[in-house]
Short mmCIF file of N, CA and C in Angstrom, two decimals:
data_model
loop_
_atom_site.label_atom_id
_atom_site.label_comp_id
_atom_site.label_asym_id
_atom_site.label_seq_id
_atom_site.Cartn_x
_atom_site.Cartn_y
_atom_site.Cartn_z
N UNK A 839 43.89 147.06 90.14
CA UNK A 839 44.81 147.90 89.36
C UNK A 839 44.12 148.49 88.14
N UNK A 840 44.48 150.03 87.67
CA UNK A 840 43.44 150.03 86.27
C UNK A 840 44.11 149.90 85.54
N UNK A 841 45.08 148.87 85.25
CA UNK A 841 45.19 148.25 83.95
C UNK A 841 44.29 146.80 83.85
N UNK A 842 43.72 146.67 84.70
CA UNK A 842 42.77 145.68 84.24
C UNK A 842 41.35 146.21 83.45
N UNK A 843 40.67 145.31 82.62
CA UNK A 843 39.12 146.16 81.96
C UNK A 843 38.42 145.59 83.51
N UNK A 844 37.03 145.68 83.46
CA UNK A 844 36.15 145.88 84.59
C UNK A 844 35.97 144.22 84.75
N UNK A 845 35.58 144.20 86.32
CA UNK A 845 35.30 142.66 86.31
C UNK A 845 33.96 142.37 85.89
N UNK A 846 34.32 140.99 85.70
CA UNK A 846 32.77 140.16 85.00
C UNK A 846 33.01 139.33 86.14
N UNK A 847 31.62 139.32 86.79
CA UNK A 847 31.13 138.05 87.27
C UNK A 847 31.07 136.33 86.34
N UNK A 848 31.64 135.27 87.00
CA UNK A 848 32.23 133.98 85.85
C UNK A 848 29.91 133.32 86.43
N UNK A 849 29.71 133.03 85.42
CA UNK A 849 28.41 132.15 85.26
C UNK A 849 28.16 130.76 85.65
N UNK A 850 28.03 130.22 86.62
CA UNK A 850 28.46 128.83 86.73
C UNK A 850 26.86 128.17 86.67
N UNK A 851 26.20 127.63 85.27
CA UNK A 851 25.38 127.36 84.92
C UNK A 851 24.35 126.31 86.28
N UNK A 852 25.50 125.14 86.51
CA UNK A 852 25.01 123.70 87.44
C UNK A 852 25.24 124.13 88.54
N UNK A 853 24.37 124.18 89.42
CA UNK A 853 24.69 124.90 91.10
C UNK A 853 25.82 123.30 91.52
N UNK A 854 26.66 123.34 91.79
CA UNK A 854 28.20 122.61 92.46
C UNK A 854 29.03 123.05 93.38
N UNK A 855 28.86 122.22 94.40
CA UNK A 855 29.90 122.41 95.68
C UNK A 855 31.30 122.85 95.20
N UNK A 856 31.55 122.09 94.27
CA UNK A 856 32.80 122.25 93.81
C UNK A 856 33.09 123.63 93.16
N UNK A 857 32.60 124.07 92.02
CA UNK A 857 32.95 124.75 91.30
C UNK A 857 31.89 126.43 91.89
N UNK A 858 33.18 126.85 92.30
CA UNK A 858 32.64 128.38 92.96
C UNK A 858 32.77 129.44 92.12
N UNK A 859 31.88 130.34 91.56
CA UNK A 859 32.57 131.63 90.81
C UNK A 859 33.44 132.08 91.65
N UNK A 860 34.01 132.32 90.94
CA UNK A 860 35.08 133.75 91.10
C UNK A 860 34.55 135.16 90.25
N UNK A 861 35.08 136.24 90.88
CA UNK A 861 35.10 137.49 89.82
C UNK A 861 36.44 137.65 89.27
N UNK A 862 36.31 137.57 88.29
CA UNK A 862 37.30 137.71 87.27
C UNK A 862 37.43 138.91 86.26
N UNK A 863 38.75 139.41 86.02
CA UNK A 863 39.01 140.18 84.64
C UNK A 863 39.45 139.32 83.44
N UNK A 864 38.41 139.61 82.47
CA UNK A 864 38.45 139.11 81.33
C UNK A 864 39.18 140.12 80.20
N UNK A 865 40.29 139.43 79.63
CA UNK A 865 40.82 140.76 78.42
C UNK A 865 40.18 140.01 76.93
N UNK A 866 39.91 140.64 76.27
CA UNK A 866 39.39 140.29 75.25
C UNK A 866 40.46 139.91 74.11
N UNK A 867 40.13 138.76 73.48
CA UNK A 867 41.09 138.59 72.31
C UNK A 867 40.49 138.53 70.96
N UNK A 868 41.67 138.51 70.24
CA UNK A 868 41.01 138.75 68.85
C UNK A 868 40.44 137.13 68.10
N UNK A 869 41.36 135.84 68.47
CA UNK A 869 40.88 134.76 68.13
C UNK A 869 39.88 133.88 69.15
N UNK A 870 39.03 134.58 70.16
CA UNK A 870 38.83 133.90 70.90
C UNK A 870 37.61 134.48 71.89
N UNK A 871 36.70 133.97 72.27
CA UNK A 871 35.75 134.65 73.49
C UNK A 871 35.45 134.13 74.62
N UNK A 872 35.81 134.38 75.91
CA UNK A 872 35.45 133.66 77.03
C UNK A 872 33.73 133.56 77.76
N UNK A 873 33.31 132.51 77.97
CA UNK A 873 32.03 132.33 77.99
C UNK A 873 31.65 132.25 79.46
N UNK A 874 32.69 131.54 80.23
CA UNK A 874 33.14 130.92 81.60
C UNK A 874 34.22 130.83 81.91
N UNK A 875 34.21 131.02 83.15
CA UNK A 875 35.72 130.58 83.94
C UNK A 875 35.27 130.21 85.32
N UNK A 876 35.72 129.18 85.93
CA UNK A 876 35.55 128.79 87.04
C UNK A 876 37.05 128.31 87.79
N UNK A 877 37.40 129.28 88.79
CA UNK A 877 38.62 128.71 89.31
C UNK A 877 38.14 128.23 90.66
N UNK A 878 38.56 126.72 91.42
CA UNK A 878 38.48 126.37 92.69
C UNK A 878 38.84 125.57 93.48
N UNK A 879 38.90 125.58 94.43
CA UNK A 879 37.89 126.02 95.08
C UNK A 879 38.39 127.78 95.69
N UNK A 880 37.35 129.01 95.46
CA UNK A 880 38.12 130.48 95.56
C UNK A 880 36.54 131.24 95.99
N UNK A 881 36.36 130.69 97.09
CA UNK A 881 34.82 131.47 97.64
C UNK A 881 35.03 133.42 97.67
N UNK A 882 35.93 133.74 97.79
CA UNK A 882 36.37 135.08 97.78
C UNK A 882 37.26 135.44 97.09
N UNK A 883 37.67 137.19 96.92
CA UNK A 883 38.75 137.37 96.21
C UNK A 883 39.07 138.45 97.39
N UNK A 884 40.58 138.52 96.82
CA UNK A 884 41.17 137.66 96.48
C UNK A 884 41.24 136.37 96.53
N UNK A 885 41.32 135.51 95.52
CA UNK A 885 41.75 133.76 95.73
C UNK A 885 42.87 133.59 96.93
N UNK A 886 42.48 132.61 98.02
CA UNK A 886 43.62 132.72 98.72
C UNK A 886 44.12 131.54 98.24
N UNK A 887 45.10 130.93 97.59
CA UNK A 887 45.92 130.20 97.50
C UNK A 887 46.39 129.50 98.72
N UNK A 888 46.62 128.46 98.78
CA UNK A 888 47.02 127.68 100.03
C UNK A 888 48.34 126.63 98.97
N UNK A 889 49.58 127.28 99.61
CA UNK A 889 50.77 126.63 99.48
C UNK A 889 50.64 124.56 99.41
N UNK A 890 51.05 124.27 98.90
CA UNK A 890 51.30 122.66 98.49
C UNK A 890 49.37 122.02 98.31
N UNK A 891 48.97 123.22 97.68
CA UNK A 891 47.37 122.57 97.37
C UNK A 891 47.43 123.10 95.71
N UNK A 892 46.45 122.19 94.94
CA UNK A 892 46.09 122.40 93.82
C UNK A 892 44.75 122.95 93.37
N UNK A 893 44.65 123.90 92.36
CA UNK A 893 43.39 124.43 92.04
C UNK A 893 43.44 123.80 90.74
N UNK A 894 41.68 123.83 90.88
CA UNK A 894 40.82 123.45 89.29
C UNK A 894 40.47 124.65 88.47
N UNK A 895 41.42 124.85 87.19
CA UNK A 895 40.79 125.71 86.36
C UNK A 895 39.88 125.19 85.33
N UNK A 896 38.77 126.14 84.59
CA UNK A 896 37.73 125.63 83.85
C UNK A 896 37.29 126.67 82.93
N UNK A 897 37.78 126.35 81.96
CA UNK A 897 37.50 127.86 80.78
C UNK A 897 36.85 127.25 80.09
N UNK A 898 35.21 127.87 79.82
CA UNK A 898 34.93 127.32 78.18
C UNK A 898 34.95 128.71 77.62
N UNK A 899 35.46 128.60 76.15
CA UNK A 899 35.40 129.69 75.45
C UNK A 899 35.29 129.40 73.44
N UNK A 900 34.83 130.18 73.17
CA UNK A 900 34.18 130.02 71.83
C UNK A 900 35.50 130.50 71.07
N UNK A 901 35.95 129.77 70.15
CA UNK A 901 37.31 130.01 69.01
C UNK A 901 36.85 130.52 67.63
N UNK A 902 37.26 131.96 67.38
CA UNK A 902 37.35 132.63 65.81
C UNK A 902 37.94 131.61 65.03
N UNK A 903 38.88 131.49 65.37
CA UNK A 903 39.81 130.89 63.91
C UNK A 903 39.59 129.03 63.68
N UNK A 904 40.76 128.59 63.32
CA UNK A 904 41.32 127.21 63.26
C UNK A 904 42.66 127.03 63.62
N UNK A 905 43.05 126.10 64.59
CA UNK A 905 44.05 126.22 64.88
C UNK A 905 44.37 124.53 65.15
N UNK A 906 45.59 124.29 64.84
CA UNK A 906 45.80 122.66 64.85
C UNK A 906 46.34 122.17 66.60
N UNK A 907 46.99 123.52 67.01
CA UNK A 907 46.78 123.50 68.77
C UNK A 907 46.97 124.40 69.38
N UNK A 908 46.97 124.56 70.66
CA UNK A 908 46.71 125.34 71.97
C UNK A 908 48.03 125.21 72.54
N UNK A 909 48.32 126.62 73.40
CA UNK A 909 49.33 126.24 74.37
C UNK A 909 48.96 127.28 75.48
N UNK A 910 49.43 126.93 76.56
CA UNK A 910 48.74 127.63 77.69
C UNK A 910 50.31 128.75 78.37
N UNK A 911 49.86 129.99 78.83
CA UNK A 911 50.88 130.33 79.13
C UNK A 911 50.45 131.12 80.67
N UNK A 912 51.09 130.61 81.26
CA UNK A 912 50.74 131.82 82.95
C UNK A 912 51.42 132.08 83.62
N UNK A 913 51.03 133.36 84.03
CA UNK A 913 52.10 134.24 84.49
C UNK A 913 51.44 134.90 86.17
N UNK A 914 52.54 135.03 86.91
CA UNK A 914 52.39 136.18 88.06
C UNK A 914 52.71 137.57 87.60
N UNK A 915 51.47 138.46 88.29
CA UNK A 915 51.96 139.76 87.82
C UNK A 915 52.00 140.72 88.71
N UNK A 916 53.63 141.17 89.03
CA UNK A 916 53.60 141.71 90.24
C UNK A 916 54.64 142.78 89.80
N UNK A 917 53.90 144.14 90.19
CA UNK A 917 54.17 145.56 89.85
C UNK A 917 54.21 145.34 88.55
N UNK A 918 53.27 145.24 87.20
CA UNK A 918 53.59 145.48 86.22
C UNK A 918 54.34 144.79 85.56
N UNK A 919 54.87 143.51 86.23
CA UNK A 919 56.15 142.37 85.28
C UNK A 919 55.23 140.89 85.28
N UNK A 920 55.51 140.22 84.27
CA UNK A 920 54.48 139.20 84.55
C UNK A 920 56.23 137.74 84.56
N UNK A 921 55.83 137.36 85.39
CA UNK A 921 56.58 136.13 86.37
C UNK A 921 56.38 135.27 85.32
N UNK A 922 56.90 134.44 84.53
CA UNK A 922 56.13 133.03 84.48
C UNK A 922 56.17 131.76 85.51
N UNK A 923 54.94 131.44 85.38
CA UNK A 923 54.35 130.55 86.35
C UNK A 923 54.18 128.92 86.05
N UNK A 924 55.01 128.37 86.30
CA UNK A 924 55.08 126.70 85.52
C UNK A 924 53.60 126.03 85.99
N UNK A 925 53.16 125.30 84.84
CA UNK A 925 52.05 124.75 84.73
C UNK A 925 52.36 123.41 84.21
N UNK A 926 51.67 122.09 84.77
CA UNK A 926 52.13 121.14 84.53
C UNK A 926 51.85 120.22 83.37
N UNK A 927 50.64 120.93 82.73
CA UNK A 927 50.87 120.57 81.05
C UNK A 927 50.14 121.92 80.36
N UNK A 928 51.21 121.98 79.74
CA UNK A 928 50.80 123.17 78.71
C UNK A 928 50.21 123.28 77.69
N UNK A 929 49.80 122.18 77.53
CA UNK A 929 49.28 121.76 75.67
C UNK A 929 47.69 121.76 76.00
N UNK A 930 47.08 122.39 75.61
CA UNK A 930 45.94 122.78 75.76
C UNK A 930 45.13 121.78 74.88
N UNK A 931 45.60 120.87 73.89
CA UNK A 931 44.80 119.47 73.45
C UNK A 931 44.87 118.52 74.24
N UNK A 932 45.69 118.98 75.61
CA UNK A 932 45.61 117.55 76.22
C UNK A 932 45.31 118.17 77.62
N UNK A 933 44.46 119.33 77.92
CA UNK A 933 43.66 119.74 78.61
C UNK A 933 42.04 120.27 78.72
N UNK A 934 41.90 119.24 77.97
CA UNK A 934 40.39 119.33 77.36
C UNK A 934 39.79 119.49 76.20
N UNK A 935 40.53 120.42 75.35
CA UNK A 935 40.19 120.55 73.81
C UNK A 935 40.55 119.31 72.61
N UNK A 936 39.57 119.73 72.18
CA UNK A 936 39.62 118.61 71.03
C UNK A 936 40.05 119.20 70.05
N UNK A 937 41.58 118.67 69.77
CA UNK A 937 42.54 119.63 68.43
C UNK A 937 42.03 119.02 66.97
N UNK A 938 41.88 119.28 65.93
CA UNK A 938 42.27 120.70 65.86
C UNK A 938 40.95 121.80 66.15
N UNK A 939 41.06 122.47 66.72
CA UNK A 939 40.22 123.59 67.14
C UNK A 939 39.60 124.49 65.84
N UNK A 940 38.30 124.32 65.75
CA UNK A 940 37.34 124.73 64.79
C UNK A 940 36.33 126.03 65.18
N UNK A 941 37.03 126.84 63.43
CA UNK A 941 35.82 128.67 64.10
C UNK A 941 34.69 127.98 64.52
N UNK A 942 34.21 128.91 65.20
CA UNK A 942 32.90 129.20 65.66
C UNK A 942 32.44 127.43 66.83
N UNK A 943 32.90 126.78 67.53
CA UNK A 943 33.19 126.21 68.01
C UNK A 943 33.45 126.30 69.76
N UNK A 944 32.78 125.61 70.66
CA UNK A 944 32.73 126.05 72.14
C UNK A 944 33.84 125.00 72.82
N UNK A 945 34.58 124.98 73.40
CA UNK A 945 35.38 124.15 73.58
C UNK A 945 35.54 124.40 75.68
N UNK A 946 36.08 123.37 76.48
CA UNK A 946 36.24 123.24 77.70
C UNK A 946 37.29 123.47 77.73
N UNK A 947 38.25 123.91 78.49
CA UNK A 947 39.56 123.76 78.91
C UNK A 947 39.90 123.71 80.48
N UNK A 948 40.51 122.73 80.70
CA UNK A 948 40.85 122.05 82.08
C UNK A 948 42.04 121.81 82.08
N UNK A 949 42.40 122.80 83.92
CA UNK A 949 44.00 122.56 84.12
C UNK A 949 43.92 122.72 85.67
N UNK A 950 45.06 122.28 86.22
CA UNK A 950 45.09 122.74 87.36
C UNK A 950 46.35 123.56 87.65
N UNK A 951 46.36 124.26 88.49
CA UNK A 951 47.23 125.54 89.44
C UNK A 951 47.84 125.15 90.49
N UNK A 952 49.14 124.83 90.31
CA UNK A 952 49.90 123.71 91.69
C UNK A 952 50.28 125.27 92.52
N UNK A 953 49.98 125.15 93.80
CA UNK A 953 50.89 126.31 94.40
C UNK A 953 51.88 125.69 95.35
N UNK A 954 53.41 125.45 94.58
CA UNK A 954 54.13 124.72 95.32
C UNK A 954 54.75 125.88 96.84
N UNK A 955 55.11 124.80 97.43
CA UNK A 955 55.27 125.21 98.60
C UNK A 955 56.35 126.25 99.04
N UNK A 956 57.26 126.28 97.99
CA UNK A 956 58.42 127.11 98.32
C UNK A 956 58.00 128.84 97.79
N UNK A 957 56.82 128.76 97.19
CA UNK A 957 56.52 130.24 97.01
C UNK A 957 56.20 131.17 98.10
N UNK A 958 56.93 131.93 97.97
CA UNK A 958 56.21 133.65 99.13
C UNK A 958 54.75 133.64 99.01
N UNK A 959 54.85 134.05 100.32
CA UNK A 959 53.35 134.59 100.91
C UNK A 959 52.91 136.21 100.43
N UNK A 960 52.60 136.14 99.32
CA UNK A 960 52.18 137.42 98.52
C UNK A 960 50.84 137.95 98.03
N UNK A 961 51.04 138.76 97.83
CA UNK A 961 49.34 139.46 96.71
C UNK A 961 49.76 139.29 95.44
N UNK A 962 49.40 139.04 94.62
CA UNK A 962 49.87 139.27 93.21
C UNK A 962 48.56 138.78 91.59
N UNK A 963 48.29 139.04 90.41
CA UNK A 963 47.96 138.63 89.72
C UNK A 963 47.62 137.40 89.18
N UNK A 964 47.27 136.60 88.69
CA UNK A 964 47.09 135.63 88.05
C UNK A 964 47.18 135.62 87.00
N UNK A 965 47.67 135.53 85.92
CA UNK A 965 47.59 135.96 84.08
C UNK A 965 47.32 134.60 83.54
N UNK A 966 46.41 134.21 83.09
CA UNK A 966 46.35 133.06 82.39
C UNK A 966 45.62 133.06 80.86
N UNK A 967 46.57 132.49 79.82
CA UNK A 967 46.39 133.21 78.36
C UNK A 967 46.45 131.64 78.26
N UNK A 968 46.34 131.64 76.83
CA UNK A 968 45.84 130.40 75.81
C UNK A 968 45.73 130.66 74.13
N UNK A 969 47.39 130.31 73.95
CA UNK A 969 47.65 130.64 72.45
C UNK A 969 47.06 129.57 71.13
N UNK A 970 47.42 130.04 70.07
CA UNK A 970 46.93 129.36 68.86
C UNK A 970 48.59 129.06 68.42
N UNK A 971 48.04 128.42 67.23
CA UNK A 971 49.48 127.81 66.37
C UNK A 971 50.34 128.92 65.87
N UNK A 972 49.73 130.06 66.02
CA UNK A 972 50.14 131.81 65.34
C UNK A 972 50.56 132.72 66.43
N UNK A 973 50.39 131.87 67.62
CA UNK A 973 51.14 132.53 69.16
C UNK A 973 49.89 134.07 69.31
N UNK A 974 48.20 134.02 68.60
CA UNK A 974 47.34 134.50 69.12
C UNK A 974 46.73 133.84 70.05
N UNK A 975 45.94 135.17 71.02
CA UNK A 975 45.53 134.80 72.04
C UNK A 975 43.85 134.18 72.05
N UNK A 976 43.61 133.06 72.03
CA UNK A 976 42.26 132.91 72.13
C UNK A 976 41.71 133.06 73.35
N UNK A 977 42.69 132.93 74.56
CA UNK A 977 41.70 133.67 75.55
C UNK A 977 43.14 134.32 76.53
N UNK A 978 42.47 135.38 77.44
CA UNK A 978 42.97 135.56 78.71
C UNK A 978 42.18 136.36 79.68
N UNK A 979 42.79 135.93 81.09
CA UNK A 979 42.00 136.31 82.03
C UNK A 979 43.03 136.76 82.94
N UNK A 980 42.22 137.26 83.82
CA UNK A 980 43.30 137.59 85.36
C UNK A 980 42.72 137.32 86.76
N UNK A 981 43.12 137.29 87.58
CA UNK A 981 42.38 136.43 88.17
C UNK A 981 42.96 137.33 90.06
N UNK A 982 42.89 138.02 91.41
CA UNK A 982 43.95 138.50 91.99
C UNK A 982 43.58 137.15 93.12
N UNK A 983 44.87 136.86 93.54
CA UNK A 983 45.19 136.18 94.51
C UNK A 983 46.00 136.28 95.48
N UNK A 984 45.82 135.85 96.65
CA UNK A 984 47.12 135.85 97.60
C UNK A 984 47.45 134.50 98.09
N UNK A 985 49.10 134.66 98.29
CA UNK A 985 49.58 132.82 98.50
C UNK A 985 49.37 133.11 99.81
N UNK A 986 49.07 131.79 100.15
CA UNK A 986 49.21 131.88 101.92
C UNK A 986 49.76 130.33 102.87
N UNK A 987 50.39 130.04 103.73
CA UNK A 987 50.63 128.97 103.85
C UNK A 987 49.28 128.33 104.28
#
């Protein structure tokens, strides 16, 4: 879609079975810079999602500000509306970061992506953002996927 900026290839430093790049759209934020992203297991894109399976997300990204915590927000985005997408912990200090979150500072963030079973078999977006205590964005990405049983 061109409302996305251009894709970046994600860097996956340690060659790992596990952890596959993806190509990803990265949006840039003002408190925040993405360094990596690794979603998987997603050998292609679209990500095909497989209904009642869980994915590993893996963001490290470098933080402007200070912030005492994180909250994670994700969304489906389909025609232009973004869905929200329940995630099973949202608190981004208790997904890897060590609160309180310090400028200039590289931090991990780890979650996983339940695709429960009662969802449609669709194409759609991925939106996955990551707020500060000021509801700025220190990171977001997009990610396209399709559910599939």
């Amino acid at each position: 879609p061109p409302s996305l900026s251009s894709p970046v290839p994600a860097v996956n430093p340690l060659p790992s079975s596990r952890l596959q790049p993806a190509r990803l759209f990265l949006a840039g934020s003002k408190d925040g810079s993405i360094q990596e992203v690794n979603v998987s297991p997603c050998p292609t894109q679209p990500c095909l999602l497989h209904k009642g399976t869980s994915y590993s997300i893996n963001v490290t990204f470098a933080s402007k500000i200070e912030s005492q915590g994180s909250k994670a927000r994700v969304y489906g985005e389909m025609l232009h509306v973004d869905i929200p997408f329940p995630i099973p912990e949202p608190d981004g200090c208790k997904s890897g970061i060590q609160c309180p979150i310090q400028k200039g500072h590289s931090y991990s963030y780890l979650n996983k992506l339940p695709v429960k079973s009662e969802y449609p078999s669709i194409k759609l977006i991925v939106k996955w953002e990551l707020v500060d205590d000021q509801d700025q964005m220190l990171f977001c990405w997009k990610i396209p996927v399709q559910i599939t049983s």
